[in-house]
Amino acid sequence: MEEQILNIFCEDTSMQTNKSKINRLGVISAAILMLLTACEQTSLTSTVTTHEVIESSMIENQTTAPNTNIESDPIVLDSKNEAPLVLPQKEEVTKDLYETGKPKEEPVLTNLLHSTKNSTLKPIYSVGKGEVAITIDDGPTSHTEELLKVLRANDTKVTFFFLGQNALSYPQSVTTAVYDGHEVGYHSNSHPKLTEMDINGQKKEFEIGLGNINKVDHNLITLFRPPYGAYNNDTKVLTEDHNMKMVLWNEDPRDWSTSDPSIVTQHVLSQVQQGSIIVLHDRPSTIAALPEIIKGIRKKGLKLVTITKDKK
Ligand SMILES: [Zn+2]
C-alpha cells in the first residue's frame, strides 16, 4: 500500500514534472515563435527599405527621363536613404541623356543589318576664323519661348537641333525660332542611340522625325546632329541620302551637369575660342546663363554665327 501510494505520488510528481516541462516548453516555444516573428518583421522591414531605396533611386534617376509616371508610384520615399545612393548615379544617368564628350565615329555592330555603301561624309566640328557658334539641342521644350526671348533681347542667332516629337508638342516655338532667324537643324525624332540600331531602324527614325518637323516648318532642313554625338557609317550614309550635313561640336561645357547658371557661363567662357561650336541644351539654367555667355564671347572679340545660315 505504502509502495502503491509512493508510486502514485511518484507518478503524480513525474506527471507534475512533465506538466511543468510541457509548460516550460510551451513558454520556450512561444518565445522562439515571438523571436522568429520579430526576425521576419525585421527582414520584411529591411526588404521594404531596400525596395524603397531602389525605387527612390530609380525615380530620382528618371527626373529628366521622358515617359516617367512618378505620381502613380505608391511607395513613400525615405529621404534619409536617397542621398548617398542616388547622387553618384544621378550624374551618370543625366550624362547619358545629353550630348557630351568628344564625338567620334563608332563601328557598325556586326550583327546588325547595315549599308554596303561606304560614306565619305565629313562631320562639321568647327566654324570659321574669329567665329563662334552656339548650338542648342533637345528642344523645343516648355522653356523654348523664354530662350527665344533671351536671344532676341541679346540680338543673337543660334542653331537649334530640334527633336521631331518635341516639334509636334511645341510647334509655336519652332515657327518662332524660324521667324526670328535662327537656324533649325534636326536631332532625330525621339533621341535614340542610333549606333545601336540597324540601317532600317535609323532610316525610320530619320523619316518620322524629319516628317514631324516638316509638319511645322516647311523649310528644307539641311543640318543633322545625331543624339549623344553617336554615329556610324550607316548614320553618315543616311545623312547624305537626306542631303544633310552632320554637325557635331568641339566645345562641351557640360551644361547638363549643373543647375547653376554662373557655372555654365564659367565653363563656356573658359573654353571658348575662335572656331568653337558650343553644345548646349534647352534647360532653364543654360537659358539663364546665355546673356553672360553672349556678352563674354563678344568681349573676346569673337563673332557669334549660326552653322551655315550666315553663309547662305
Ligand atoms: Zn540631344
PDB file of C-alpha atoms and ligand atoms in Angstrom:
ATOM      1  CA  MET A   1       0.000   0.000   0.000  1.00  0.00           C
ATOM      2  CA  GLU A   2       2.704   2.331   1.047  1.00  0.00           C
ATOM      3  CA  GLU A   3       4.610   1.400  -2.068  1.00  0.00           C
ATOM      4  CA  GLN A   4       1.493   1.943  -4.138  1.00  0.00           C
ATOM      5  CA  ILE A   5       0.945   5.394  -2.666  1.00  0.00           C
ATOM      6  CA  LEU A   6       4.579   6.178  -3.255  1.00  0.00           C
ATOM      7  CA  ASN A   7       4.249   5.042  -6.841  1.00  0.00           C
ATOM      8  CA  ILE A   8       1.145   7.115  -7.326  1.00  0.00           C
ATOM      9  CA  PHE A   9       2.919  10.022  -5.698  1.00  0.00           C
ATOM     10  CA  CYS A  10       5.941   9.479  -7.854  1.00  0.00           C
ATOM     11  CA  GLU A  11       3.772   9.074 -10.883  1.00  0.00           C
ATOM     12  CA  ASP A  12       1.960  12.180  -9.876  1.00  0.00           C
ATOM     13  CA  THR A  13       5.212  14.001  -9.241  1.00  0.00           C
ATOM     14  CA  SER A  14       6.526  12.754 -12.535  1.00  0.00           C
ATOM     15  CA  MET A  15       3.309  13.927 -14.200  1.00  0.00           C
ATOM     16  CA  GLN A  16       3.651  17.237 -12.465  1.00  0.00           C
ATOM     17  CA  THR A  17       7.251  17.430 -13.645  1.00  0.00           C
ATOM     18  CA  ASN A  18       6.099  16.547 -17.142  1.00  0.00           C
ATOM     19  CA  LYS A  19       3.372  19.139 -16.915  1.00  0.00           C
ATOM     20  CA  SER A  20       5.816  21.747 -15.760  1.00  0.00           C
ATOM     21  CA  LYS A  21       8.200  20.582 -18.515  1.00  0.00           C
ATOM     22  CA  ILE A  22       5.375  20.976 -21.030  1.00  0.00           C
ATOM     23  CA  ASN A  23       4.611  24.414 -19.600  1.00  0.00           C
ATOM     24  CA  ARG A  24       8.280  25.386 -19.823  1.00  0.00           C
ATOM     25  CA  LEU A  25       8.441  24.001 -23.346  1.00  0.00           C
ATOM     26  CA  GLY A  26       5.342  25.990 -24.158  1.00  0.00           C
ATOM     27  CA  VAL A  27       6.916  29.184 -22.856  1.00  0.00           C
ATOM     28  CA  ILE A  28      10.149  28.488 -24.756  1.00  0.00           C
ATOM     29  CA  SER A  29       8.226  27.687 -27.941  1.00  0.00           C
ATOM     30  CA  ALA A  30       6.234  30.882 -27.570  1.00  0.00           C
ATOM     31  CA  ALA A  31       9.453  32.823 -27.042  1.00  0.00           C
ATOM     32  CA  ILE A  32      11.032  31.220 -30.134  1.00  0.00           C
ATOM     33  CA  LEU A  33       7.897  31.960 -32.089  1.00  0.00           C
ATOM     34  CA  MET A  34       7.983  35.578 -30.975  1.00  0.00           C
ATOM     35  CA  LEU A  35      11.649  35.827 -31.876  1.00  0.00           C
ATOM     36  CA  LEU A  36      11.004  34.291 -35.285  1.00  0.00           C
ATOM     37  CA  THR A  37       8.119  36.660 -35.893  1.00  0.00           C
ATOM     38  CA  ALA A  38      10.286  39.603 -34.857  1.00  0.00           C
ATOM     39  CA  CYS A  39      13.047  38.408 -37.203  1.00  0.00           C
ATOM     40  CA  GLU A  40      10.593  38.017 -40.026  1.00  0.00           C
ATOM     41  CA  GLN A  41       9.246  41.501 -39.398  1.00  0.00           C
ATOM     42  CA  THR A  42      12.772  42.930 -39.335  1.00  0.00           C
ATOM     43  CA  SER A  43      13.584  41.126 -42.556  1.00  0.00           C
ATOM     44  CA  LEU A  44      10.360  42.410 -44.089  1.00  0.00           C
ATOM     45  CA  THR A  45      11.159  45.923 -42.954  1.00  0.00           C
ATOM     46  CA  SER A  46      14.631  45.700 -44.433  1.00  0.00           C
ATOM     47  CA  THR A  47      13.175  44.314 -47.664  1.00  0.00           C
ATOM     48  CA  VAL A  48      10.832  47.269 -47.869  1.00  0.00           C
ATOM     49  CA  THR A  49      13.684  49.630 -47.080  1.00  0.00           C
ATOM     50  CA  THR A  50      15.792  48.121 -49.850  1.00  0.00           C
ATOM     51  CA  HIS A  51      12.824  48.287 -52.189  1.00  0.00           C
ATOM     52  CA  GLU A  52      12.266  51.914 -51.250  1.00  0.00           C
ATOM     53  CA  VAL A  53      15.905  52.719 -51.928  1.00  0.00           C
ATOM     54  CA  ILE A  54      15.795  51.049 -55.327  1.00  0.00           C
ATOM     55  CA  GLU A  55      12.557  52.758 -56.195  1.00  0.00           C
ATOM     56  CA  SER A  56      13.720  56.102 -54.911  1.00  0.00           C
ATOM     57  CA  SER A  57      16.940  55.856 -56.855  1.00  0.00           C
ATOM     58  CA  MET A  58      15.019  54.845 -59.951  1.00  0.00           C
ATOM     59  CA  ILE A  59      12.639  57.753 -59.577  1.00  0.00           C
ATOM     60  CA  GLU A  60      15.484  60.160 -58.879  1.00  0.00           C
ATOM     61  CA  ASN A  61      17.300  58.926 -61.950  1.00  0.00           C
ATOM     62  CA  GLN A  62      14.250  59.373 -64.079  1.00  0.00           C
ATOM     63  CA  THR A  63      13.657  63.003 -63.215  1.00  0.00           C
ATOM     64  CA  THR A  64      14.838  64.099 -66.635  1.00  0.00           C
ATOM     65  CA  ALA A  65      13.820  60.990 -68.497  1.00  0.00           C
ATOM     66  CA  PRO A  66      10.768  61.014 -70.742  1.00  0.00           C
ATOM     67  CA  ASN A  67       7.598  58.999 -70.077  1.00  0.00           C
ATOM     68  CA  THR A  68       8.002  58.806 -66.293  1.00  0.00           C
ATOM     69  CA  ASN A  69       4.936  58.242 -64.206  1.00  0.00           C
ATOM     70  CA  ILE A  70       6.179  59.182 -60.763  1.00  0.00           C
ATOM     71  CA  GLU A  71       2.747  60.057 -59.381  1.00  0.00           C
ATOM     72  CA  SER A  72       1.397  56.547 -59.816  1.00  0.00           C
ATOM     73  CA  ASP A  73       4.119  55.035 -57.630  1.00  0.00           C
ATOM     74  CA  PRO A  74       2.591  54.274 -54.242  1.00  0.00           C
ATOM     75  CA  ILE A  75       5.876  53.986 -52.368  1.00  0.00           C
ATOM     76  CA  VAL A  76       6.626  56.789 -49.967  1.00  0.00           C
ATOM     77  CA  LEU A  77      10.247  57.769 -50.326  1.00  0.00           C
ATOM     78  CA  ASP A  78      12.538  57.774 -47.360  1.00  0.00           C
ATOM     79  CA  SER A  79      14.626  60.858 -47.912  1.00  0.00           C
ATOM     80  CA  LYS A  80      17.297  59.533 -45.484  1.00  0.00           C
ATOM     81  CA  ASN A  81      18.085  56.759 -47.920  1.00  0.00           C
ATOM     82  CA  GLU A  82      18.254  58.849 -51.064  1.00  0.00           C
ATOM     83  CA  ALA A  83      21.342  60.977 -50.839  1.00  0.00           C
ATOM     84  CA  PRO A  84      24.263  58.557 -50.513  1.00  0.00           C
ATOM     85  CA  LEU A  85      22.915  56.056 -53.021  1.00  0.00           C
ATOM     86  CA  VAL A  86      21.419  58.342 -55.587  1.00  0.00           C
ATOM     87  CA  LEU A  87      23.887  61.165 -56.062  1.00  0.00           C
ATOM     88  CA  PRO A  88      26.703  59.260 -57.790  1.00  0.00           C
ATOM     89  CA  GLN A  89      24.227  57.581 -60.143  1.00  0.00           C
ATOM     90  CA  LYS A  90      22.334  60.756 -60.896  1.00  0.00           C
ATOM     91  CA  GLU A  91      25.167  62.396 -62.815  1.00  0.00           C
ATOM     92  CA  GLU A  92      25.865  59.153 -64.665  1.00  0.00           C
ATOM     93  CA  VAL A  93      22.259  58.802 -65.797  1.00  0.00           C
ATOM     94  CA  THR A  94      21.829  62.503 -66.505  1.00  0.00           C
ATOM     95  CA  LYS A  95      25.001  62.420 -68.582  1.00  0.00           C
ATOM     96  CA  ASP A  96      23.502  59.605 -70.647  1.00  0.00           C
ATOM     97  CA  LEU A  97      20.626  61.857 -71.649  1.00  0.00           C
ATOM     98  CA  TYR A  98      22.700  64.592 -73.269  1.00  0.00           C
ATOM     99  CA  GLU A  99      25.352  65.291 -75.859  1.00  0.00           C
ATOM    100  CA  THR A 100      28.721  65.324 -74.181  1.00  0.00           C
ATOM    101  CA  GLY A 101      32.372  64.457 -74.634  1.00  0.00           C
ATOM    102  CA  LYS A 102      34.269  64.294 -77.912  1.00  0.00           C
ATOM    103  CA  PRO A 103      32.141  62.624 -80.582  1.00  0.00           C
ATOM    104  CA  LYS A 104      33.793  60.214 -82.974  1.00  0.00           C
ATOM    105  CA  GLU A 105      32.578  57.629 -85.473  1.00  0.00           C
ATOM    106  CA  GLU A 106      31.603  54.281 -83.951  1.00  0.00           C
ATOM    107  CA  PRO A 107      31.940  50.940 -85.735  1.00  0.00           C
ATOM    108  CA  VAL A 108      28.788  49.344 -87.157  1.00  0.00           C
ATOM    109  CA  LEU A 109      27.731  46.437 -84.937  1.00  0.00           C
ATOM    110  CA  THR A 110      28.370  43.310 -86.977  1.00  0.00           C
ATOM    111  CA  ASN A 111      25.091  41.602 -86.024  1.00  0.00           C
ATOM    112  CA  LEU A 112      23.010  44.483 -87.410  1.00  0.00           C
ATOM    113  CA  LEU A 113      21.686  44.947 -90.916  1.00  0.00           C
ATOM    114  CA  HIS A 114      23.816  47.704 -92.419  1.00  0.00           C
ATOM    115  CA  SER A 115      24.629  49.652 -95.562  1.00  0.00           C
ATOM    116  CA  THR A 116      27.133  48.267 -98.036  1.00  0.00           C
ATOM    117  CA  LYS A 117      27.949  51.814 -99.137  1.00  0.00           C
ATOM    118  CA  ASN A 118      30.981  53.430 -97.558  1.00  0.00           C
ATOM    119  CA  SER A 119      30.249  57.068 -96.755  1.00  0.00           C
ATOM    120  CA  THR A 120      32.917  59.736 -97.122  1.00  0.00           C
ATOM    121  CA  LEU A 121      30.871  62.361 -95.271  1.00  0.00           C
ATOM    122  CA  LYS A 122      32.980  64.566 -93.012  1.00  0.00           C
ATOM    123  CA  PRO A 123      31.107  65.868 -89.980  1.00  0.00           C
ATOM    124  CA  ILE A 124      31.420  69.569 -89.125  1.00  0.00           C
ATOM    125  CA  TYR A 125      33.200  70.176 -85.814  1.00  0.00           C
ATOM    126  CA  SER A 126      34.083  73.866 -86.041  1.00  0.00           C
ATOM    127  CA  VAL A 127      33.192  77.216 -87.600  1.00  0.00           C
ATOM    128  CA  GLY A 128      35.484  79.799 -89.221  1.00  0.00           C
ATOM    129  CA  LYS A 129      38.230  82.072 -88.023  1.00  0.00           C
ATOM    130  CA  GLY A 130      37.064  84.620 -85.463  1.00  0.00           C
ATOM    131  CA  GLU A 131      33.670  82.898 -85.273  1.00  0.00           C
ATOM    132  CA  VAL A 132      31.770  81.002 -82.571  1.00  0.00           C
ATOM    133  CA  ALA A 133      28.509  79.075 -82.966  1.00  0.00           C
ATOM    134  CA  ILE A 134      26.121  78.421 -80.100  1.00  0.00           C
ATOM    135  CA  THR A 135      24.087  75.267 -80.728  1.00  0.00           C
ATOM    136  CA  ILE A 136      21.133  74.252 -78.569  1.00  0.00           C
ATOM    137  CA  ASP A 137      19.891  70.657 -78.544  1.00  0.00           C
ATOM    138  CA  ASP A 138      16.831  68.696 -77.410  1.00  0.00           C
ATOM    139  CA  GLY A 139      14.142  71.359 -77.895  1.00  0.00           C
ATOM    140  CA  PRO A 140      11.639  72.591 -78.365  1.00  0.00           C
ATOM    141  CA  THR A 141      10.511  72.336 -74.753  1.00  0.00           C
ATOM    142  CA  SER A 142       8.294  74.345 -72.420  1.00  0.00           C
ATOM    143  CA  HIS A 143      11.361  76.606 -71.893  1.00  0.00           C
ATOM    144  CA  THR A 144      11.978  77.463 -75.560  1.00  0.00           C
ATOM    145  CA  GLU A 145       9.764  80.589 -75.618  1.00  0.00           C
ATOM    146  CA  GLU A 146      11.823  82.030 -72.755  1.00  0.00           C
ATOM    147  CA  LEU A 147      15.026  81.017 -74.556  1.00  0.00           C
ATOM    148  CA  LEU A 148      13.902  82.792 -77.731  1.00  0.00           C
ATOM    149  CA  LYS A 149      13.067  85.902 -75.689  1.00  0.00           C
ATOM    150  CA  VAL A 150      16.593  85.919 -74.186  1.00  0.00           C
ATOM    151  CA  LEU A 151      18.197  85.502 -77.633  1.00  0.00           C
ATOM    152  CA  ARG A 152      16.042  88.318 -79.053  1.00  0.00           C
ATOM    153  CA  ALA A 153      16.971  90.626 -76.172  1.00  0.00           C
ATOM    154  CA  ASN A 154      20.659  89.886 -76.823  1.00  0.00           C
ATOM    155  CA  ASP A 155      20.380  90.163 -80.609  1.00  0.00           C
ATOM    156  CA  THR A 156      21.877  86.703 -81.113  1.00  0.00           C
ATOM    157  CA  LYS A 157      21.187  83.918 -83.592  1.00  0.00           C
ATOM    158  CA  VAL A 158      21.857  80.301 -82.694  1.00  0.00           C
ATOM    159  CA  THR A 159      21.483  76.896 -84.314  1.00  0.00           C
ATOM    160  CA  PHE A 160      18.788  74.677 -82.841  1.00  0.00           C
ATOM    161  CA  PHE A 161      18.798  70.919 -83.151  1.00  0.00           C
ATOM    162  CA  PHE A 162      15.143  70.040 -82.641  1.00  0.00           C
ATOM    163  CA  LEU A 163      13.582  66.644 -81.919  1.00  0.00           C
ATOM    164  CA  GLY A 164      10.731  65.619 -84.227  1.00  0.00           C
ATOM    165  CA  GLN A 165       8.411  64.506 -81.432  1.00  0.00           C
ATOM    166  CA  ASN A 166       9.021  67.744 -79.475  1.00  0.00           C
ATOM    167  CA  ALA A 167       8.282  69.859 -82.552  1.00  0.00           C
ATOM    168  CA  LEU A 168       4.769  68.400 -82.538  1.00  0.00           C
ATOM    169  CA  SER A 169       4.339  69.268 -78.852  1.00  0.00           C
ATOM    170  CA  TYR A 170       5.643  72.852 -79.179  1.00  0.00           C
ATOM    171  CA  PRO A 171       5.003  73.843 -82.827  1.00  0.00           C
ATOM    172  CA  GLN A 172       4.779  77.554 -81.997  1.00  0.00           C
ATOM    173  CA  SER A 173       8.356  77.551 -80.674  1.00  0.00           C
ATOM    174  CA  VAL A 174       9.623  76.023 -83.923  1.00  0.00           C
ATOM    175  CA  THR A 175       7.907  78.633 -86.078  1.00  0.00           C
ATOM    176  CA  THR A 176       9.049  81.458 -83.788  1.00  0.00           C
ATOM    177  CA  ALA A 177      12.645  80.186 -83.941  1.00  0.00           C
ATOM    178  CA  VAL A 178      12.482  80.204 -87.752  1.00  0.00           C
ATOM    179  CA  TYR A 179      10.760  83.609 -87.824  1.00  0.00           C
ATOM    180  CA  ASP A 180      13.420  85.065 -85.507  1.00  0.00           C
ATOM    181  CA  GLY A 181      16.144  83.993 -87.965  1.00  0.00           C
ATOM    182  CA  HIS A 182      17.706  81.114 -86.054  1.00  0.00           C
ATOM    183  CA  GLU A 183      18.988  78.091 -87.915  1.00  0.00           C
ATOM    184  CA  VAL A 184      16.937  74.937 -87.414  1.00  0.00           C
ATOM    185  CA  GLY A 185      18.655  71.569 -87.575  1.00  0.00           C
ATOM    186  CA  TYR A 186      17.362  68.100 -86.943  1.00  0.00           C
ATOM    187  CA  HIS A 187      18.246  65.915 -83.941  1.00  0.00           C
ATOM    188  CA  SER A 188      16.242  62.670 -84.557  1.00  0.00           C
ATOM    189  CA  ASN A 189      12.652  62.018 -83.616  1.00  0.00           C
ATOM    190  CA  SER A 190      12.913  60.517 -80.130  1.00  0.00           C
ATOM    191  CA  HIS A 191      16.607  60.780 -79.198  1.00  0.00           C
ATOM    192  CA  PRO A 192      17.691  57.141 -79.543  1.00  0.00           C
ATOM    193  CA  LYS A 193      21.283  55.997 -79.742  1.00  0.00           C
ATOM    194  CA  LEU A 194      21.413  55.459 -83.494  1.00  0.00           C
ATOM    195  CA  THR A 195      24.560  53.321 -83.391  1.00  0.00           C
ATOM    196  CA  GLU A 196      22.578  50.620 -81.589  1.00  0.00           C
ATOM    197  CA  MET A 197      20.028  50.448 -84.417  1.00  0.00           C
ATOM    198  CA  ASP A 198      20.284  48.737 -87.776  1.00  0.00           C
ATOM    199  CA  ILE A 199      20.100  50.746 -91.003  1.00  0.00           C
ATOM    200  CA  ASN A 200      16.325  50.282 -91.282  1.00  0.00           C
ATOM    201  CA  GLY A 201      15.731  51.495 -87.725  1.00  0.00           C
ATOM    202  CA  GLN A 202      17.912  54.551 -88.305  1.00  0.00           C
ATOM    203  CA  LYS A 203      16.142  55.246 -91.604  1.00  0.00           C
ATOM    204  CA  LYS A 204      12.740  55.077 -89.933  1.00  0.00           C
ATOM    205  CA  GLU A 205      13.921  57.456 -87.198  1.00  0.00           C
ATOM    206  CA  PHE A 206      15.135  59.928 -89.848  1.00  0.00           C
ATOM    207  CA  GLU A 207      11.907  59.802 -91.804  1.00  0.00           C
ATOM    208  CA  ILE A 208       9.486  60.025 -88.879  1.00  0.00           C
ATOM    209  CA  GLY A 209      11.427  62.823 -87.147  1.00  0.00           C
ATOM    210  CA  LEU A 210      12.001  64.917 -90.253  1.00  0.00           C
ATOM    211  CA  GLY A 211       8.360  64.402 -91.211  1.00  0.00           C
ATOM    212  CA  ASN A 212       7.274  65.706 -87.795  1.00  0.00           C
ATOM    213  CA  ILE A 213       9.422  68.841 -88.026  1.00  0.00           C
ATOM    214  CA  ASN A 214       8.291  69.472 -91.612  1.00  0.00           C
ATOM    215  CA  LYS A 215       4.660  69.396 -90.463  1.00  0.00           C
ATOM    216  CA  VAL A 216       5.524  72.541 -88.508  1.00  0.00           C
ATOM    217  CA  ASP A 217       8.372  74.085 -90.517  1.00  0.00           C
ATOM    218  CA  HIS A 218       8.204  73.689 -94.286  1.00  0.00           C
ATOM    219  CA  ASN A 219      11.751  74.940 -94.879  1.00  0.00           C
ATOM    220  CA  LEU A 220      14.307  72.433 -96.032  1.00  0.00           C
ATOM    221  CA  ILE A 221      16.373  71.163 -93.124  1.00  0.00           C
ATOM    222  CA  THR A 222      19.995  70.618 -94.053  1.00  0.00           C
ATOM    223  CA  LEU A 223      21.736  70.026 -90.727  1.00  0.00           C
ATOM    224  CA  PHE A 224      21.674  66.915 -88.588  1.00  0.00           C
ATOM    225  CA  ARG A 225      23.171  66.253 -85.184  1.00  0.00           C
ATOM    226  CA  PRO A 226      22.930  62.628 -84.012  1.00  0.00           C
ATOM    227  CA  PRO A 227      21.787  62.202 -80.389  1.00  0.00           C
ATOM    228  CA  TYR A 228      24.757  61.875 -77.989  1.00  0.00           C
ATOM    229  CA  GLY A 229      27.010  62.575 -80.990  1.00  0.00           C
ATOM    230  CA  ALA A 230      26.799  58.821 -81.620  1.00  0.00           C
ATOM    231  CA  TYR A 231      27.083  57.948 -85.305  1.00  0.00           C
ATOM    232  CA  ASN A 232      28.431  55.213 -87.543  1.00  0.00           C
ATOM    233  CA  ASN A 233      28.791  54.632 -91.295  1.00  0.00           C
ATOM    234  CA  ASP A 234      25.033  53.938 -91.607  1.00  0.00           C
ATOM    235  CA  THR A 235      24.242  57.301 -89.967  1.00  0.00           C
ATOM    236  CA  LYS A 236      26.583  59.034 -92.404  1.00  0.00           C
ATOM    237  CA  VAL A 237      25.012  57.227 -95.399  1.00  0.00           C
ATOM    238  CA  LEU A 238      21.524  58.304 -94.280  1.00  0.00           C
ATOM    239  CA  THR A 239      22.643  61.893 -93.599  1.00  0.00           C
ATOM    240  CA  GLU A 240      23.962  62.079 -97.184  1.00  0.00           C
ATOM    241  CA  ASP A 241      20.859  60.362 -98.594  1.00  0.00           C
ATOM    242  CA  HIS A 242      18.778  63.125 -96.981  1.00  0.00           C
ATOM    243  CA  ASN A 243      21.073  65.827 -98.420  1.00  0.00           C
ATOM    244  CA  MET A 244      22.130  66.908 -94.976  1.00  0.00           C
ATOM    245  CA  LYS A 245      25.379  67.814 -93.262  1.00  0.00           C
ATOM    246  CA  MET A 246      26.311  66.298 -89.931  1.00  0.00           C
ATOM    247  CA  VAL A 247      27.134  68.866 -87.258  1.00  0.00           C
ATOM    248  CA  LEU A 248      28.981  67.840 -84.090  1.00  0.00           C
ATOM    249  CA  TRP A 249      30.883  70.138 -81.678  1.00  0.00           C
ATOM    250  CA  ASN A 250      34.301  70.952 -80.339  1.00  0.00           C
ATOM    251  CA  GLU A 251      33.310  72.659 -77.087  1.00  0.00           C
ATOM    252  CA  ASP A 252      31.400  70.785 -74.391  1.00  0.00           C
ATOM    253  CA  PRO A 253      30.774  72.894 -71.276  1.00  0.00           C
ATOM    254  CA  ARG A 254      28.651  70.074 -69.761  1.00  0.00           C
ATOM    255  CA  ASP A 255      25.714  72.422 -69.128  1.00  0.00           C
ATOM    256  CA  TRP A 256      23.634  69.410 -68.053  1.00  0.00           C
ATOM    257  CA  SER A 257      25.879  68.808 -65.045  1.00  0.00           C
ATOM    258  CA  THR A 258      24.771  71.849 -63.045  1.00  0.00           C
ATOM    259  CA  SER A 259      21.695  73.927 -62.366  1.00  0.00           C
ATOM    260  CA  ASP A 260      23.817  76.964 -61.526  1.00  0.00           C
ATOM    261  CA  PRO A 261      23.889  79.433 -64.463  1.00  0.00           C
ATOM    262  CA  SER A 262      27.139  81.036 -63.261  1.00  0.00           C
ATOM    263  CA  ILE A 263      28.908  77.658 -63.518  1.00  0.00           C
ATOM    264  CA  VAL A 264      27.576  77.161 -67.062  1.00  0.00           C
ATOM    265  CA  THR A 265      28.858  80.641 -68.001  1.00  0.00           C
ATOM    266  CA  GLN A 266      32.226  79.964 -66.417  1.00  0.00           C
ATOM    267  CA  HIS A 267      32.580  76.604 -68.222  1.00  0.00           C
ATOM    268  CA  VAL A 268      31.700  78.125 -71.609  1.00  0.00           C
ATOM    269  CA  LEU A 269      33.893  81.193 -71.308  1.00  0.00           C
ATOM    270  CA  SER A 270      36.914  79.286 -70.002  1.00  0.00           C
ATOM    271  CA  GLN A 271      36.913  77.075 -73.128  1.00  0.00           C
ATOM    272  CA  VAL A 272      35.616  79.277 -75.920  1.00  0.00           C
ATOM    273  CA  GLN A 273      37.957  80.203 -78.757  1.00  0.00           C
ATOM    274  CA  GLN A 274      37.655  81.058 -82.421  1.00  0.00           C
ATOM    275  CA  GLY A 275      36.049  78.237 -84.366  1.00  0.00           C
ATOM    276  CA  SER A 276      34.139  76.871 -81.352  1.00  0.00           C
ATOM    277  CA  ILE A 277      30.872  75.050 -81.889  1.00  0.00           C
ATOM    278  CA  ILE A 278      29.441  75.018 -78.359  1.00  0.00           C
ATOM    279  CA  VAL A 279      26.978  72.258 -77.466  1.00  0.00           C
ATOM    280  CA  LEU A 280      24.268  73.463 -75.062  1.00  0.00           C
ATOM    281  CA  HIS A 281      20.831  72.147 -74.116  1.00  0.00           C
ATOM    282  CA  ASP A 282      17.355  73.634 -73.785  1.00  0.00           C
ATOM    283  CA  ARG A 283      17.461  73.853 -69.969  1.00  0.00           C
ATOM    284  CA  PRO A 284      16.462  76.684 -67.584  1.00  0.00           C
ATOM    285  CA  SER A 285      19.977  77.126 -66.130  1.00  0.00           C
ATOM    286  CA  THR A 286      21.515  77.303 -69.590  1.00  0.00           C
ATOM    287  CA  ILE A 287      18.906  79.849 -70.681  1.00  0.00           C
ATOM    288  CA  ALA A 288      19.637  81.932 -67.587  1.00  0.00           C
ATOM    289  CA  ALA A 289      23.371  81.749 -68.370  1.00  0.00           C
ATOM    290  CA  LEU A 290      23.042  82.882 -72.004  1.00  0.00           C
ATOM    291  CA  PRO A 291      23.158  86.702 -71.533  1.00  0.00           C
ATOM    292  CA  GLU A 292      26.513  86.457 -69.716  1.00  0.00           C
ATOM    293  CA  ILE A 293      27.809  83.834 -72.186  1.00  0.00           C
ATOM    294  CA  ILE A 294      26.927  86.047 -75.170  1.00  0.00           C
ATOM    295  CA  LYS A 295      28.428  89.128 -73.504  1.00  0.00           C
ATOM    296  CA  GLY A 296      31.615  87.200 -72.628  1.00  0.00           C
ATOM    297  CA  ILE A 297      32.087  85.801 -76.152  1.00  0.00           C
ATOM    298  CA  ARG A 298      31.654  89.245 -77.721  1.00  0.00           C
ATOM    299  CA  LYS A 299      34.069  90.750 -75.195  1.00  0.00           C
ATOM    300  CA  LYS A 300      36.730  88.351 -76.507  1.00  0.00           C
ATOM    301  CA  GLY A 301      36.245  89.898 -79.961  1.00  0.00           C
ATOM    302  CA  LEU A 302      34.583  86.764 -81.383  1.00  0.00           C
ATOM    303  CA  LYS A 303      31.599  86.856 -83.744  1.00  0.00           C
ATOM    304  CA  LEU A 304      28.529  84.755 -82.996  1.00  0.00           C
ATOM    305  CA  VAL A 305      27.285  82.886 -86.077  1.00  0.00           C
ATOM    306  CA  THR A 306      24.921  80.078 -86.990  1.00  0.00           C
ATOM    307  CA  ILE A 307      26.448  76.970 -88.603  1.00  0.00           C
ATOM    308  CA  THR A 308      25.543  77.725 -92.226  1.00  0.00           C
ATOM    309  CA  LYS A 309      22.689  80.247 -92.379  1.00  0.00           C
ATOM    310  CA  ASP A 310      25.013  83.243 -92.133  1.00  0.00           C
ATOM    311  CA  LYS A 311      26.952  81.957 -95.145  1.00  0.00           C
ATOM    312  CA  LYS A 312      23.954  81.493 -97.445  1.00  0.00           C
TER     313      LYS A 312
HETATM  314 ZN    ZN B   1      20.322  65.565 -77.624  1.00  0.00          ZN
END
